[in-house]
């Protein structure tokens, strides 16, 4: 399958030369304080607190608690607390986090790892708040209901509603699902129940076996037969074509296997992450500023959209990868991405962009949703990358297990 991109929408980002600066973390934090305070105020105006996800056509977009992006704003505010030590951010992070209370029982999609770990996970790490561990363990129980033992994977999407029902899939697994595994490891640590970590390892191993092409780019979707464990087909959902390399999928892949090494110390995961990094940085379609186009194989390159969210995820993953491998080249690449994202080509002027930090992300072109807009997960991984960069530069681990 291939999708048509409306040419009228195509837009080229004019890259701005990025000079490495020593104060880049401080400068970004000062900027984020202004932007995110206005977003906190907007989200808390009115009778109910809302969860901002994007800014489109002059309006902040808010999402319900069961949306896959519902935990990122809470997580963004937790990172602001980590970066500043200012209790203002912890107070509002906690409000956003606890809005998601019912997500721990959500079983109809796989994204609960993202949603709860970004919010409750960060809150627990930074403030050790009573009850947050229980939320994480309950979420792991809910996510585990999606484990299909014959295939050895967690099913990503249900196929009985929405556009997923139209594709004829039986048990689709998307590369993004690697990101939900972090929560499973923590749930095993908190509960003593090793089942969750075993599910994470099984899912990661099957994904490593079945999602990758020989060049270490990844398919977006692998459809399994959950009864036989066989593969029914390999597809895209959000990329240009089934055989193309959707940029954010490659970013989740890099991040996912780097994180797997953090929890298991199994070198096969680190090797996979390094193979993915090689694919990314040897790719002739990777732009000079290292902010990818939305799909590495989009035939319209260079006249198509960049995806700042992919760049931010890749930067954050690379800081961790540089630590595990003791390879400064990964940090240099991550620094370059952060530098690019900090230029006016991607970082919004204060008082604009609805209060989001970064411009120019792509949600899903095939679905016509959130194209060339700010997205809350771009901001989340951007701040996470700044935290990790700061830690490495202080000589401490960028991320703790
Ligand atoms: N997990 C969905 C996305 O990356 O758009």
CSV table of C-alpha atoms and ligand atoms in Angstrom, one decimal:
chain,number,residue,atom,x,y,z
A,1,UNK,CA,0.0,0.0,0.0
A,2,UNK,CA,1.2,3.6,-0.8
A,3,UNK,CA,-0.4,6.8,0.3
A,4,UNK,CA,-0.8,10.1,-1.6
A,5,UNK,CA,0.4,13.2,0.0
A,6,UNK,CA,-1.5,16.4,-0.9
A,7,UNK,CA,1.1,18.5,-2.7
A,8,UNK,CA,-0.5,21.8,-1.6
A,9,UNK,CA,0.4,21.0,2.0
A,10,UNK,CA,4.1,20.2,1.3
A,11,UNK,CA,6.4,22.5,3.2
A,12,UNK,CA,10.1,22.8,3.4
A,13,UNK,CA,11.7,23.8,6.7
A,14,UNK,CA,14.5,26.3,6.1
A,15,UNK,CA,17.3,25.0,8.3
A,16,UNK,CA,19.1,27.6,10.4
A,17,UNK,CA,22.9,27.2,11.0
A,18,UNK,CA,23.3,25.9,14.5
A,19,UNK,CA,26.4,27.0,16.5
A,20,UNK,CA,27.1,24.7,19.4
A,21,UNK,CA,26.6,26.6,22.7
A,22,UNK,CA,27.6,25.8,26.2
A,23,UNK,CA,24.4,27.3,27.7
A,24,UNK,CA,22.0,25.4,25.5
A,25,UNK,CA,20.3,23.6,28.4
A,26,UNK,CA,19.8,26.8,30.4
A,27,UNK,CA,18.6,28.7,27.4
A,28,UNK,CA,16.0,26.0,26.5
A,29,UNK,CA,14.8,25.7,30.1
A,30,UNK,CA,14.3,29.5,30.3
A,31,UNK,CA,12.3,29.3,27.0
A,32,UNK,CA,10.3,26.3,28.1
A,33,UNK,CA,9.3,28.0,31.4
A,34,UNK,CA,7.6,30.8,29.5
A,35,UNK,CA,6.0,28.6,26.9
A,36,UNK,CA,4.8,25.8,29.3
A,37,UNK,CA,3.5,28.2,31.9
A,38,UNK,CA,1.0,29.6,29.3
A,39,UNK,CA,0.0,26.0,28.4
A,40,UNK,CA,-0.5,25.1,32.1
A,41,UNK,CA,-2.7,28.2,32.5
A,42,UNK,CA,-4.7,27.4,29.4
A,43,UNK,CA,-5.2,23.8,30.4
A,44,UNK,CA,-6.4,24.7,33.9
A,45,UNK,CA,-8.7,27.5,32.8
A,46,UNK,CA,-12.3,26.7,33.1
A,47,UNK,CA,-14.1,24.1,35.3
A,48,UNK,CA,-12.0,21.0,34.4
A,49,UNK,CA,-8.3,20.5,33.8
A,50,UNK,CA,-7.6,19.4,30.2
A,51,UNK,CA,-4.7,17.6,28.6
A,52,UNK,CA,-3.1,19.6,25.8
A,53,UNK,CA,-1.7,17.6,22.8
A,54,UNK,CA,-1.2,20.0,19.9
A,55,UNK,CA,-2.0,23.5,18.5
A,56,UNK,CA,-3.8,23.6,15.2
A,57,UNK,CA,-5.4,26.4,13.3
A,58,UNK,CA,-5.0,28.8,16.2
A,59,UNK,CA,-6.5,26.4,18.8
A,60,UNK,CA,-5.0,24.3,21.5
A,61,UNK,CA,-6.1,20.7,20.9
A,62,UNK,CA,-7.0,18.7,24.1
A,63,UNK,CA,-7.3,14.9,24.3
A,64,UNK,CA,-9.3,12.6,26.5
A,65,UNK,CA,-7.5,10.5,29.1
A,66,UNK,CA,-7.7,7.3,27.0
A,67,UNK,CA,-5.8,8.9,24.1
A,68,UNK,CA,-2.3,7.5,23.6
A,69,UNK,CA,-0.7,10.9,24.1
A,70,UNK,CA,-2.5,11.7,27.4
A,71,UNK,CA,0.6,11.2,29.6
A,72,UNK,CA,3.1,13.3,27.8
A,73,UNK,CA,2.1,16.7,29.2
A,74,UNK,CA,2.3,15.4,32.7
A,75,UNK,CA,5.7,14.0,31.9
A,76,UNK,CA,6.8,17.3,30.3
A,77,UNK,CA,5.9,19.1,33.5
A,78,UNK,CA,7.8,16.5,35.6
A,79,UNK,CA,10.9,17.1,33.4
A,80,UNK,CA,10.5,20.8,34.0
A,81,UNK,CA,10.6,20.0,37.7
A,82,UNK,CA,13.7,17.9,37.3
A,83,UNK,CA,15.4,20.7,35.2
A,84,UNK,CA,14.5,23.6,37.5
A,85,UNK,CA,13.8,22.2,41.0
A,86,UNK,CA,10.8,24.6,41.0
A,87,UNK,CA,7.8,23.2,42.9
A,88,UNK,CA,5.4,25.0,40.6
A,89,UNK,CA,6.2,22.3,38.0
A,90,UNK,CA,5.8,19.4,40.4
A,91,UNK,CA,2.4,20.8,41.6
A,92,UNK,CA,1.0,21.0,38.1
A,93,UNK,CA,2.6,17.7,37.0
A,94,UNK,CA,0.8,16.0,39.8
A,95,UNK,CA,-2.5,17.5,38.8
A,96,UNK,CA,-2.0,16.3,35.2
A,97,UNK,CA,-0.7,12.9,36.3
A,98,UNK,CA,-3.6,12.1,38.6
A,99,UNK,CA,-6.1,13.0,35.9
A,100,UNK,CA,-5.0,9.7,34.4
A,101,UNK,CA,-6.0,7.5,37.4
A,102,UNK,CA,-8.4,5.3,35.4
A,103,UNK,CA,-5.9,4.5,32.7
A,104,UNK,CA,-4.4,1.8,34.9
A,105,UNK,CA,-7.5,-0.3,34.1
A,106,UNK,CA,-7.5,0.4,30.4
A,107,UNK,CA,-7.2,-2.8,28.3
A,108,UNK,CA,-8.4,-1.9,24.8
A,109,UNK,CA,-5.1,-0.7,23.4
A,110,UNK,CA,-1.4,-1.1,24.2
A,111,UNK,CA,-0.3,2.5,24.8
A,112,UNK,CA,-0.8,2.5,28.6
A,113,UNK,CA,2.9,2.0,29.0
A,114,UNK,CA,3.6,5.4,27.5
A,115,UNK,CA,0.6,7.0,29.3
A,116,UNK,CA,1.4,5.8,32.8
A,117,UNK,CA,5.1,5.6,32.7
A,118,UNK,CA,5.6,9.2,31.4
A,119,UNK,CA,3.3,10.5,34.1
A,120,UNK,CA,3.2,8.3,37.2
A,121,UNK,CA,6.6,6.8,36.4
A,122,UNK,CA,8.3,10.2,36.4
A,123,UNK,CA,6.3,11.4,39.4
A,124,UNK,CA,7.4,8.3,41.4
A,125,UNK,CA,11.0,8.7,40.4
A,126,UNK,CA,11.1,12.4,41.4
A,127,UNK,CA,8.7,12.6,44.3
A,128,UNK,CA,8.1,9.0,45.5
A,129,UNK,CA,4.4,9.7,45.8
A,130,UNK,CA,2.4,7.2,47.7
A,131,UNK,CA,0.2,5.0,45.6
A,132,UNK,CA,2.0,5.6,42.3
A,133,UNK,CA,3.7,2.2,42.4
A,134,UNK,CA,0.3,0.5,42.7
A,135,UNK,CA,-0.9,2.4,39.6
A,136,UNK,CA,2.2,1.1,37.7
A,137,UNK,CA,1.6,-2.5,38.7
A,138,UNK,CA,-2.1,-2.3,37.9
A,139,UNK,CA,-1.3,-0.9,34.5
A,140,UNK,CA,1.2,-3.7,33.9
A,141,UNK,CA,-1.7,-6.2,34.7
A,142,UNK,CA,-3.9,-4.4,32.2
A,143,UNK,CA,-1.2,-4.4,29.5
A,144,UNK,CA,-0.5,-8.1,30.1
A,145,UNK,CA,-4.1,-9.0,29.1
A,146,UNK,CA,-2.9,-8.1,25.6
A,147,UNK,CA,-0.1,-10.8,25.7
A,148,UNK,CA,-0.7,-13.5,23.0
A,149,UNK,CA,1.4,-16.4,24.2
A,150,UNK,CA,1.3,-18.4,21.0
A,151,UNK,CA,2.9,-15.5,19.2
A,152,UNK,CA,4.9,-14.2,22.1
A,153,UNK,CA,3.9,-10.6,21.7
A,154,UNK,CA,1.6,-7.9,23.1
A,155,UNK,CA,-1.1,-7.1,20.6
A,156,UNK,CA,-1.0,-3.4,19.8
A,157,UNK,CA,-4.4,-2.5,18.4
A,158,UNK,CA,-7.8,-4.1,18.6
A,159,UNK,CA,-9.3,-4.7,15.1
A,160,UNK,CA,-13.0,-4.4,15.8
A,161,UNK,CA,-13.3,-0.7,15.5
A,162,UNK,CA,-12.0,2.4,13.7
A,163,UNK,CA,-9.7,2.3,10.7
A,164,UNK,CA,-7.8,-0.7,12.1
A,165,UNK,CA,-10.9,-2.8,11.4
A,166,UNK,CA,-10.7,-1.9,7.7
A,167,UNK,CA,-7.2,-3.4,7.1
A,168,UNK,CA,-8.1,-7.0,7.6
A,169,UNK,CA,-5.6,-7.5,10.4
A,170,UNK,CA,-5.9,-10.1,13.1
A,171,UNK,CA,-3.3,-9.3,15.7
A,172,UNK,CA,-1.3,-6.2,14.7
A,173,UNK,CA,1.9,-5.3,16.5
A,174,UNK,CA,3.5,-1.9,15.8
A,175,UNK,CA,7.2,-1.0,16.5
A,176,UNK,CA,5.9,1.7,18.8
A,177,UNK,CA,4.9,-1.0,21.3
A,178,UNK,CA,8.6,-1.4,22.3
A,179,UNK,CA,8.0,1.8,24.3
A,180,UNK,CA,5.5,0.2,26.6
A,181,UNK,CA,8.0,-2.4,27.9
A,182,UNK,CA,9.7,0.0,30.3
A,183,UNK,CA,6.7,0.0,32.5
A,184,UNK,CA,6.6,-3.8,32.6
A,185,UNK,CA,10.1,-4.0,34.0
A,186,UNK,CA,9.4,-1.5,36.7
A,187,UNK,CA,6.2,-3.3,37.6
A,188,UNK,CA,8.2,-6.5,38.1
A,189,UNK,CA,10.6,-4.7,40.3
A,190,UNK,CA,7.8,-3.1,42.4
A,191,UNK,CA,5.6,-6.2,42.7
A,192,UNK,CA,8.2,-9.0,42.7
A,193,UNK,CA,6.1,-10.7,39.9
A,194,UNK,CA,8.6,-11.5,37.1
A,195,UNK,CA,5.8,-12.3,34.7
A,196,UNK,CA,5.7,-8.7,33.5
A,197,UNK,CA,9.5,-8.6,32.7
A,198,UNK,CA,9.2,-12.0,30.9
A,199,UNK,CA,6.5,-10.6,28.7
A,200,UNK,CA,8.7,-7.6,27.9
A,201,UNK,CA,11.6,-9.8,26.9
A,202,UNK,CA,9.4,-12.1,24.8
A,203,UNK,CA,7.9,-9.1,23.0
A,204,UNK,CA,11.2,-7.5,22.4
A,205,UNK,CA,12.7,-10.8,21.1
A,206,UNK,CA,9.8,-11.5,18.7
A,207,UNK,CA,9.9,-7.9,17.5
A,208,UNK,CA,13.6,-8.2,16.9
A,209,UNK,CA,13.0,-11.3,14.8
A,210,UNK,CA,10.0,-10.2,12.8
A,211,UNK,CA,9.9,-6.4,12.5
A,212,UNK,CA,13.3,-5.7,10.8
A,213,UNK,CA,14.5,-5.6,7.3
A,214,UNK,CA,18.1,-6.6,6.5
A,215,UNK,CA,19.2,-2.9,6.6
A,216,UNK,CA,17.8,-2.6,10.2
A,217,UNK,CA,15.0,-0.3,9.2
A,218,UNK,CA,11.8,-1.5,10.7
A,219,UNK,CA,8.3,-2.1,9.4
A,220,UNK,CA,5.6,-0.2,11.2
A,221,UNK,CA,3.1,-3.1,11.6
A,222,UNK,CA,3.5,-6.8,11.7
A,223,UNK,CA,0.2,-8.7,11.7
A,224,UNK,CA,0.5,-12.0,13.6
A,225,UNK,CA,-1.8,-15.0,13.7
A,226,UNK,CA,-2.2,-15.1,17.4
A,227,UNK,CA,-3.3,-18.7,17.3
A,228,UNK,CA,-0.5,-20.2,15.3
A,229,UNK,CA,2.1,-17.5,16.0
A,230,UNK,CA,2.8,-17.1,12.3
A,231,UNK,CA,3.1,-13.8,10.4
A,232,UNK,CA,0.2,-12.8,8.3
A,233,UNK,CA,1.8,-9.7,6.7
A,234,UNK,CA,4.0,-6.6,7.2
A,235,UNK,CA,2.5,-3.2,6.6
A,236,UNK,CA,2.6,0.5,7.4
A,237,UNK,CA,-0.1,2.5,9.1
A,238,UNK,CA,1.5,5.9,9.5
A,239,UNK,CA,4.3,5.7,7.0
A,240,UNK,CA,4.5,6.4,3.2
A,241,UNK,CA,4.3,2.7,2.1
A,242,UNK,CA,4.4,-0.8,3.5
A,243,UNK,CA,8.1,-1.0,2.5
A,244,UNK,CA,9.1,2.4,3.6
A,245,UNK,CA,10.8,3.5,6.8
A,246,UNK,CA,8.4,5.8,8.7
A,247,UNK,CA,10.7,8.1,10.7
A,248,UNK,CA,9.0,7.9,14.1
A,249,UNK,CA,8.9,4.1,13.9
A,250,UNK,CA,12.7,4.1,13.4
A,251,UNK,CA,13.0,6.5,16.4
A,252,UNK,CA,10.9,4.1,18.6
A,253,UNK,CA,13.0,1.2,17.5
A,254,UNK,CA,16.3,3.0,18.5
A,255,UNK,CA,14.9,4.1,21.8
A,256,UNK,CA,13.2,0.7,22.5
A,257,UNK,CA,16.3,-1.5,22.1
A,258,UNK,CA,18.5,1.0,24.0
A,259,UNK,CA,16.0,0.8,26.9
A,260,UNK,CA,15.9,-3.0,26.7
A,261,UNK,CA,19.7,-3.1,27.3
A,262,UNK,CA,19.2,-0.8,30.3
A,263,UNK,CA,17.0,-3.4,31.9
A,264,UNK,CA,18.6,-6.6,30.8
A,265,UNK,CA,22.3,-5.9,30.1
A,266,UNK,CA,21.8,-8.3,27.2
A,267,UNK,CA,24.2,-7.2,24.5
A,268,UNK,CA,22.0,-8.4,21.6
A,269,UNK,CA,19.7,-5.4,22.4
A,270,UNK,CA,22.6,-3.0,22.4
A,271,UNK,CA,23.8,-4.4,19.1
A,272,UNK,CA,20.3,-3.9,17.6
A,273,UNK,CA,20.2,-0.3,18.8
A,274,UNK,CA,23.6,0.3,17.2
A,275,UNK,CA,22.5,-1.2,14.0
A,276,UNK,CA,19.5,1.0,13.9
A,277,UNK,CA,21.7,4.1,14.6
A,278,UNK,CA,23.9,3.1,11.7
A,279,UNK,CA,20.8,2.8,9.4
A,280,UNK,CA,19.7,6.3,10.5
A,281,UNK,CA,23.0,8.1,10.1
A,282,UNK,CA,24.1,6.4,7.0
A,283,UNK,CA,20.8,7.1,5.3
A,284,UNK,CA,21.2,9.5,2.3
A,285,UNK,CA,17.8,10.9,3.2
A,286,UNK,CA,18.9,12.0,6.7
A,287,UNK,CA,19.1,15.8,6.4
A,288,UNK,CA,22.2,17.7,7.4
A,289,UNK,CA,20.6,19.1,10.5
A,290,UNK,CA,19.6,15.5,11.6
A,291,UNK,CA,15.8,16.4,11.9
A,292,UNK,CA,14.3,13.6,9.7
A,293,UNK,CA,11.7,13.9,7.1
A,294,UNK,CA,8.5,12.1,8.2
A,295,UNK,CA,9.4,9.0,6.2
A,296,UNK,CA,12.9,8.2,5.1
A,297,UNK,CA,11.6,6.9,1.8
A,298,UNK,CA,9.0,9.6,0.9
A,299,UNK,CA,9.6,10.3,-2.8
A,300,UNK,CA,9.0,14.0,-2.3
A,301,UNK,CA,12.1,14.5,-0.2
A,302,UNK,CA,13.3,17.3,0.2
A,303,UNK,CA,9.9,18.9,-0.5
A,304,UNK,CA,8.0,17.3,2.3
A,305,UNK,CA,7.6,17.6,6.0
A,306,UNK,CA,10.2,17.2,8.8
A,307,UNK,CA,9.2,15.5,12.0
A,308,UNK,CA,10.7,17.2,15.0
A,309,UNK,CA,9.1,14.5,17.3
A,310,UNK,CA,11.3,11.8,15.6
A,311,UNK,CA,14.4,14.0,16.1
A,312,UNK,CA,13.7,14.5,19.8
A,313,UNK,CA,13.1,10.8,20.4
A,314,UNK,CA,16.3,9.9,18.5
A,315,UNK,CA,18.3,12.5,20.5
A,316,UNK,CA,17.0,11.2,23.8
A,317,UNK,CA,17.8,7.6,22.8
A,318,UNK,CA,21.3,8.5,21.6
A,319,UNK,CA,22.3,10.1,24.9
A,320,UNK,CA,21.5,6.8,26.6
A,321,UNK,CA,23.2,4.8,23.8
A,322,UNK,CA,26.3,6.9,24.2
A,323,UNK,CA,26.4,6.0,27.9
A,324,UNK,CA,26.0,2.3,27.4
A,325,UNK,CA,28.5,2.1,24.6
A,326,UNK,CA,30.9,4.8,25.8
A,327,UNK,CA,30.9,6.1,22.3
A,328,UNK,CA,31.0,9.9,22.1
A,329,UNK,CA,29.9,9.9,18.5
A,330,UNK,CA,26.3,9.1,19.6
A,331,UNK,CA,26.4,12.1,22.0
A,332,UNK,CA,27.8,14.3,19.3
A,333,UNK,CA,24.9,13.4,17.1
A,334,UNK,CA,22.4,13.9,19.9
A,335,UNK,CA,24.0,17.3,20.6
A,336,UNK,CA,23.6,18.3,17.0
A,337,UNK,CA,19.9,17.3,17.0
A,338,UNK,CA,19.3,19.4,20.2
A,339,UNK,CA,21.2,22.3,18.6
A,340,UNK,CA,19.1,22.1,15.4
A,341,UNK,CA,15.8,21.8,17.4
A,342,UNK,CA,16.9,24.9,19.4
A,343,UNK,CA,17.1,27.1,16.4
A,344,UNK,CA,14.2,29.3,15.2
A,345,UNK,CA,13.6,26.7,12.4
A,346,UNK,CA,12.0,24.4,14.9
A,347,UNK,CA,11.8,26.1,18.3
A,348,UNK,CA,8.8,28.5,18.5
A,349,UNK,CA,9.1,32.1,19.4
A,350,UNK,CA,7.9,32.8,22.9
A,351,UNK,CA,4.2,33.6,23.1
A,352,UNK,CA,3.5,31.6,19.9
A,353,UNK,CA,2.7,27.9,19.0
A,354,UNK,CA,0.0,27.7,21.7
A,355,UNK,CA,2.7,27.4,24.4
A,356,UNK,CA,4.3,24.3,22.9
A,357,UNK,CA,8.1,24.4,22.6
A,358,UNK,CA,8.7,22.8,19.2
A,359,UNK,CA,7.1,23.3,15.8
A,360,UNK,CA,7.0,21.0,12.8
A,361,UNK,CA,6.0,17.5,13.9
A,362,UNK,CA,3.9,15.1,12.0
A,363,UNK,CA,1.2,12.9,13.6
A,364,UNK,CA,0.0,10.8,10.7
A,365,UNK,CA,0.0,11.8,7.1
A,366,UNK,CA,-2.0,8.7,5.8
A,367,UNK,CA,-4.8,9.6,8.3
A,368,UNK,CA,-4.5,13.3,7.5
A,369,UNK,CA,-4.1,14.2,11.2
A,370,UNK,CA,-1.7,16.6,13.0
A,371,UNK,CA,0.6,17.5,10.1
A,372,UNK,CA,3.3,20.0,10.6
A,373,UNK,CA,2.2,21.1,14.0
A,374,UNK,CA,3.5,21.0,17.6
A,375,UNK,CA,2.9,17.7,19.4
A,376,UNK,CA,3.2,17.2,23.1
A,377,UNK,CA,5.4,14.1,22.7
A,378,UNK,CA,8.0,16.1,20.7
A,379,UNK,CA,8.3,18.5,23.7
A,380,UNK,CA,8.4,15.6,26.1
A,381,UNK,CA,11.3,13.8,24.5
A,382,UNK,CA,13.1,17.2,23.8
A,383,UNK,CA,13.1,17.9,27.6
A,384,UNK,CA,14.0,14.3,28.4
A,385,UNK,CA,17.0,14.7,26.0
A,386,UNK,CA,18.0,17.9,27.9
A,387,UNK,CA,17.8,16.1,31.2
A,388,UNK,CA,19.9,13.2,29.8
A,389,UNK,CA,22.5,15.6,28.2
A,390,UNK,CA,22.8,17.5,31.5
A,391,UNK,CA,23.4,14.2,33.5
A,392,UNK,CA,26.0,13.0,31.1
A,393,UNK,CA,27.8,16.3,31.2
A,394,UNK,CA,27.8,16.0,35.0
A,395,UNK,CA,29.4,12.5,34.7
A,396,UNK,CA,26.3,10.7,35.9
A,397,UNK,CA,24.1,8.1,34.1
A,398,UNK,CA,21.7,9.8,31.8
A,399,UNK,CA,18.8,7.6,33.0
A,400,UNK,CA,18.5,5.4,36.0
A,401,UNK,CA,17.0,1.9,35.8
B,1,LIG,N1,2.5,5.7,18.7
B,1,LIG,C1,1.9,6.4,17.7
B,1,LIG,C2,2.8,7.4,17.0
B,1,LIG,O1,4.0,7.3,17.2
B,1,LIG,O2,2.3,8.2,16.3
